[in-house]
PDB file of C-alpha atoms in Angstrom:
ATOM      1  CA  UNK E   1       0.000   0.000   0.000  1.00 43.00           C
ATOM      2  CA  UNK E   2       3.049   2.625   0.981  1.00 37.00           C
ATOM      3  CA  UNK E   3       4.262   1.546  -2.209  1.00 37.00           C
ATOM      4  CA  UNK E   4       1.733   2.792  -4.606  1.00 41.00           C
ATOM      5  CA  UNK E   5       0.890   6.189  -2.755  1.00 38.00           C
ATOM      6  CA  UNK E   6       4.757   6.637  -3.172  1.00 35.00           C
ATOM      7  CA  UNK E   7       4.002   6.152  -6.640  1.00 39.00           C
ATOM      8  CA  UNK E   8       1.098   8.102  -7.278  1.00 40.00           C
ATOM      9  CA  UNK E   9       2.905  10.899  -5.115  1.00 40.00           C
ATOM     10  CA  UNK E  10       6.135  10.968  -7.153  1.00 44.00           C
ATOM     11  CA  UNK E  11       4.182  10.790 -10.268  1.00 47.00           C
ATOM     12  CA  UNK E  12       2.194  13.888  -9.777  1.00 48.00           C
ATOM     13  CA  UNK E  13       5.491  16.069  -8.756  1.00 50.00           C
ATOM     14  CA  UNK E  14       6.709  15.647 -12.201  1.00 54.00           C
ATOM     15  CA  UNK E  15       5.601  17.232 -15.446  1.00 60.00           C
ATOM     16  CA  UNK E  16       4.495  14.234 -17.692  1.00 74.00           C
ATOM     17  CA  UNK E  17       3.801  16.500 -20.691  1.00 93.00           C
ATOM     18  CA  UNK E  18       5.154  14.878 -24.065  1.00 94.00           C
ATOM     19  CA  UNK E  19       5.088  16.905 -26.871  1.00 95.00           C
ATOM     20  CA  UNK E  20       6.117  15.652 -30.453  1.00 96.00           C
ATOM     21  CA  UNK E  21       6.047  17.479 -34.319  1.00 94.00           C
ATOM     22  CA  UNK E  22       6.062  16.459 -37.259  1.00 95.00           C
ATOM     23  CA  UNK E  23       7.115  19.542 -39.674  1.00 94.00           C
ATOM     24  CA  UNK E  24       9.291  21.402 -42.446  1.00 95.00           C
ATOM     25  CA  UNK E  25      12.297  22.598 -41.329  1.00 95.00           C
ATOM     26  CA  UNK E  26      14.781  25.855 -42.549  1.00 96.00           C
ATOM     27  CA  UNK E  27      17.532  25.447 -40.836  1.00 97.00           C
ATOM     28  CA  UNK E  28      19.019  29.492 -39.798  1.00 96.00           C
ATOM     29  CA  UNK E  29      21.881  27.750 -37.364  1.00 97.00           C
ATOM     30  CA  UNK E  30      23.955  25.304 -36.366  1.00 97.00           C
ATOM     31  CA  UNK E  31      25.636  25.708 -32.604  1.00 97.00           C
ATOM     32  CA  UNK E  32      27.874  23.224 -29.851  1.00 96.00           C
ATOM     33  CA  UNK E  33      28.459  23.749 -26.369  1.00 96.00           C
ATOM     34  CA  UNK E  34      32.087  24.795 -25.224  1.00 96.00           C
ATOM     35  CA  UNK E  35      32.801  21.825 -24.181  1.00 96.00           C
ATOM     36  CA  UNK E  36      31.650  20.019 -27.246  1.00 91.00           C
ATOM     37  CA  UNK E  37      28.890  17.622 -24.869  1.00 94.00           C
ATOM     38  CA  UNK E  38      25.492  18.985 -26.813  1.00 96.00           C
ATOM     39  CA  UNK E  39      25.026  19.861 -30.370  1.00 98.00           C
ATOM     40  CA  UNK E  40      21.912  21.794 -31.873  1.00 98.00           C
ATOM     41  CA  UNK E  41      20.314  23.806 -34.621  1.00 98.00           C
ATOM     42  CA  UNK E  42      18.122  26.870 -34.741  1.00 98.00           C
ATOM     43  CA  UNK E  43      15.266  26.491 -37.021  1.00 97.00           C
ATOM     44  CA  UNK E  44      11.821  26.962 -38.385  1.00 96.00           C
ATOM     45  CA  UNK E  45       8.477  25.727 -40.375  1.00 94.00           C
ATOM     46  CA  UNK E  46       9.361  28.182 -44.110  1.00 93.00           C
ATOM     47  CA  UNK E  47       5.527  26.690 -44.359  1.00 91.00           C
ATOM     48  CA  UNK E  48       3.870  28.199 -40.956  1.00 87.00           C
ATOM     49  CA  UNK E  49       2.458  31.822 -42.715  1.00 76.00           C
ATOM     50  CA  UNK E  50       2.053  33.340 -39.270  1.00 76.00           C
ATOM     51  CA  UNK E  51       5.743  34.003 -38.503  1.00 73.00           C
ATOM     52  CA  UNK E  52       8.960  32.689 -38.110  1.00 84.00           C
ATOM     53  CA  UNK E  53       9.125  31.121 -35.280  1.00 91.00           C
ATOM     54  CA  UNK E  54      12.708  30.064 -34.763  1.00 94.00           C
ATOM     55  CA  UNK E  55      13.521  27.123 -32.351  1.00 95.00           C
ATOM     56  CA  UNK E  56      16.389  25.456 -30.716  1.00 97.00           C
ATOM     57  CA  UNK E  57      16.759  21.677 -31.660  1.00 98.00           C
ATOM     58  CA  UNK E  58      19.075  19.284 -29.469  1.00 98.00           C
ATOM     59  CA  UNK E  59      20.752  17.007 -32.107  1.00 98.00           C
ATOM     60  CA  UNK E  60      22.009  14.047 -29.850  1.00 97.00           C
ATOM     61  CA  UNK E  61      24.193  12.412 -32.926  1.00 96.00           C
ATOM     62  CA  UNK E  62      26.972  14.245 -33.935  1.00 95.00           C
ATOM     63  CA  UNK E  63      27.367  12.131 -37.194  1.00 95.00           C
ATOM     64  CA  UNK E  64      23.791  13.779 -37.781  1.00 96.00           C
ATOM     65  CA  UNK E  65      24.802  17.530 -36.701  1.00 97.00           C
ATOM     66  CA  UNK E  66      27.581  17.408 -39.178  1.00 96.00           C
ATOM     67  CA  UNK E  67      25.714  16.455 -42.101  1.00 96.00           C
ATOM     68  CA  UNK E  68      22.968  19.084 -41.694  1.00 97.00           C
ATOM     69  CA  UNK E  69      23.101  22.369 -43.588  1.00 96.00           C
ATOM     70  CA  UNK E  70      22.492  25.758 -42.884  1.00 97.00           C
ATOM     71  CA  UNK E  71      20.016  27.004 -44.721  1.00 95.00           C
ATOM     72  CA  UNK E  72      18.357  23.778 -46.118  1.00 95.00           C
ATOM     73  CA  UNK E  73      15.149  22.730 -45.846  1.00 96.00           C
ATOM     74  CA  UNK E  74      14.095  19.328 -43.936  1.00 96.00           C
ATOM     75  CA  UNK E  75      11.031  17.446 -43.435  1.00 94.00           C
ATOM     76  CA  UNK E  76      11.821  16.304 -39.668  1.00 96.00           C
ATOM     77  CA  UNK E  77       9.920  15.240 -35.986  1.00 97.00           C
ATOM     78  CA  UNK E  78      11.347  16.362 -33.102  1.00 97.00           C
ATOM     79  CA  UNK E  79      10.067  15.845 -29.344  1.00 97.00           C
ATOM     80  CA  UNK E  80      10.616  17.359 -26.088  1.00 96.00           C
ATOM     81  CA  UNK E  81       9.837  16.257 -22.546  1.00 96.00           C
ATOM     82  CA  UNK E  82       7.920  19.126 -20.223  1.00 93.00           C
ATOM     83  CA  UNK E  83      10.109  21.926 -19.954  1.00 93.00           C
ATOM     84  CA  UNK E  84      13.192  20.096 -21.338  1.00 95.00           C
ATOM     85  CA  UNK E  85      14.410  21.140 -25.163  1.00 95.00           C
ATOM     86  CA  UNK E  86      13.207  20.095 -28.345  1.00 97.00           C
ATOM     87  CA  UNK E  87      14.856  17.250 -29.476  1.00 98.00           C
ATOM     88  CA  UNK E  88      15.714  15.802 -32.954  1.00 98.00           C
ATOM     89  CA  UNK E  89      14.416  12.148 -33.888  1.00 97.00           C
ATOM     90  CA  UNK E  90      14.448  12.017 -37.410  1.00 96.00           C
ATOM     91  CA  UNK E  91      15.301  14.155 -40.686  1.00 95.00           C
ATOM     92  CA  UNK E  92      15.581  13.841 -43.890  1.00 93.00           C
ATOM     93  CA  UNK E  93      15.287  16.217 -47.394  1.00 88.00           C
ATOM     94  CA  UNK E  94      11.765  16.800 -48.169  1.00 85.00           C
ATOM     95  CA  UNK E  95      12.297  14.872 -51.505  1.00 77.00           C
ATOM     96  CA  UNK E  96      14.543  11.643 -50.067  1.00 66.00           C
ATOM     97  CA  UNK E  97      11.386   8.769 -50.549  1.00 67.00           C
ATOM     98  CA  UNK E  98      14.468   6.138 -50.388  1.00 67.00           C
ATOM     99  CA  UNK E  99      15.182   7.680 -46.957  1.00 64.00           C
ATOM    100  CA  UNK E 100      14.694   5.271 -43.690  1.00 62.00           C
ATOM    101  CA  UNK E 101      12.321   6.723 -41.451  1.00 59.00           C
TER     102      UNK E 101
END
């Protein structure tokens, strides 16, 4: 019994919000830490007519970071975890169909 009010306690603390996309991407940026341990890019949807909406983009592969280019386009999903950052999960070029997704 302690066992599962621990549970449900510890499980409403946290913020369980998941939060995935599926979009077009322009990439504007591409950015490493100091210390070389996280990689990203700053981009946005060229498609979304309300404004450009730049975002930062953890890319967690660094073979991945080094063959993306600034100021291509990408058809890519990318996730993030409550407050943590967006996160890269798959890209490719918009017109790739042999691509593995």
């Amino acid at each position: 019994m302690l066992l599962i009010i621990t549970v449900v306690v510890l499980g409403g603390c946290t913020d369980g919000s998941y939060t995935s996309t599926t979009s077009y991407l322009k990439v504007t940026d591409k950015k490493y830490s100091d210390d070389y341990k996280e990689a990203w890019i700053m981009a946005y949807n060229p498609y979304d007519s309300e404004k450009k909406n730049v975002i930062k983009i953890v890319v967690e592969e660094p073979v991945v970071w080094n063959l993306i280019e600034k100021d291509r386009e990408y058809f890519s999903s990318y996730s993030k975890k409550g407050e943590e950052p967006w996160v890269l999960e798959q890209i490719a070029f918009p017109s790739d169909e042999k691509a593995l997704r």
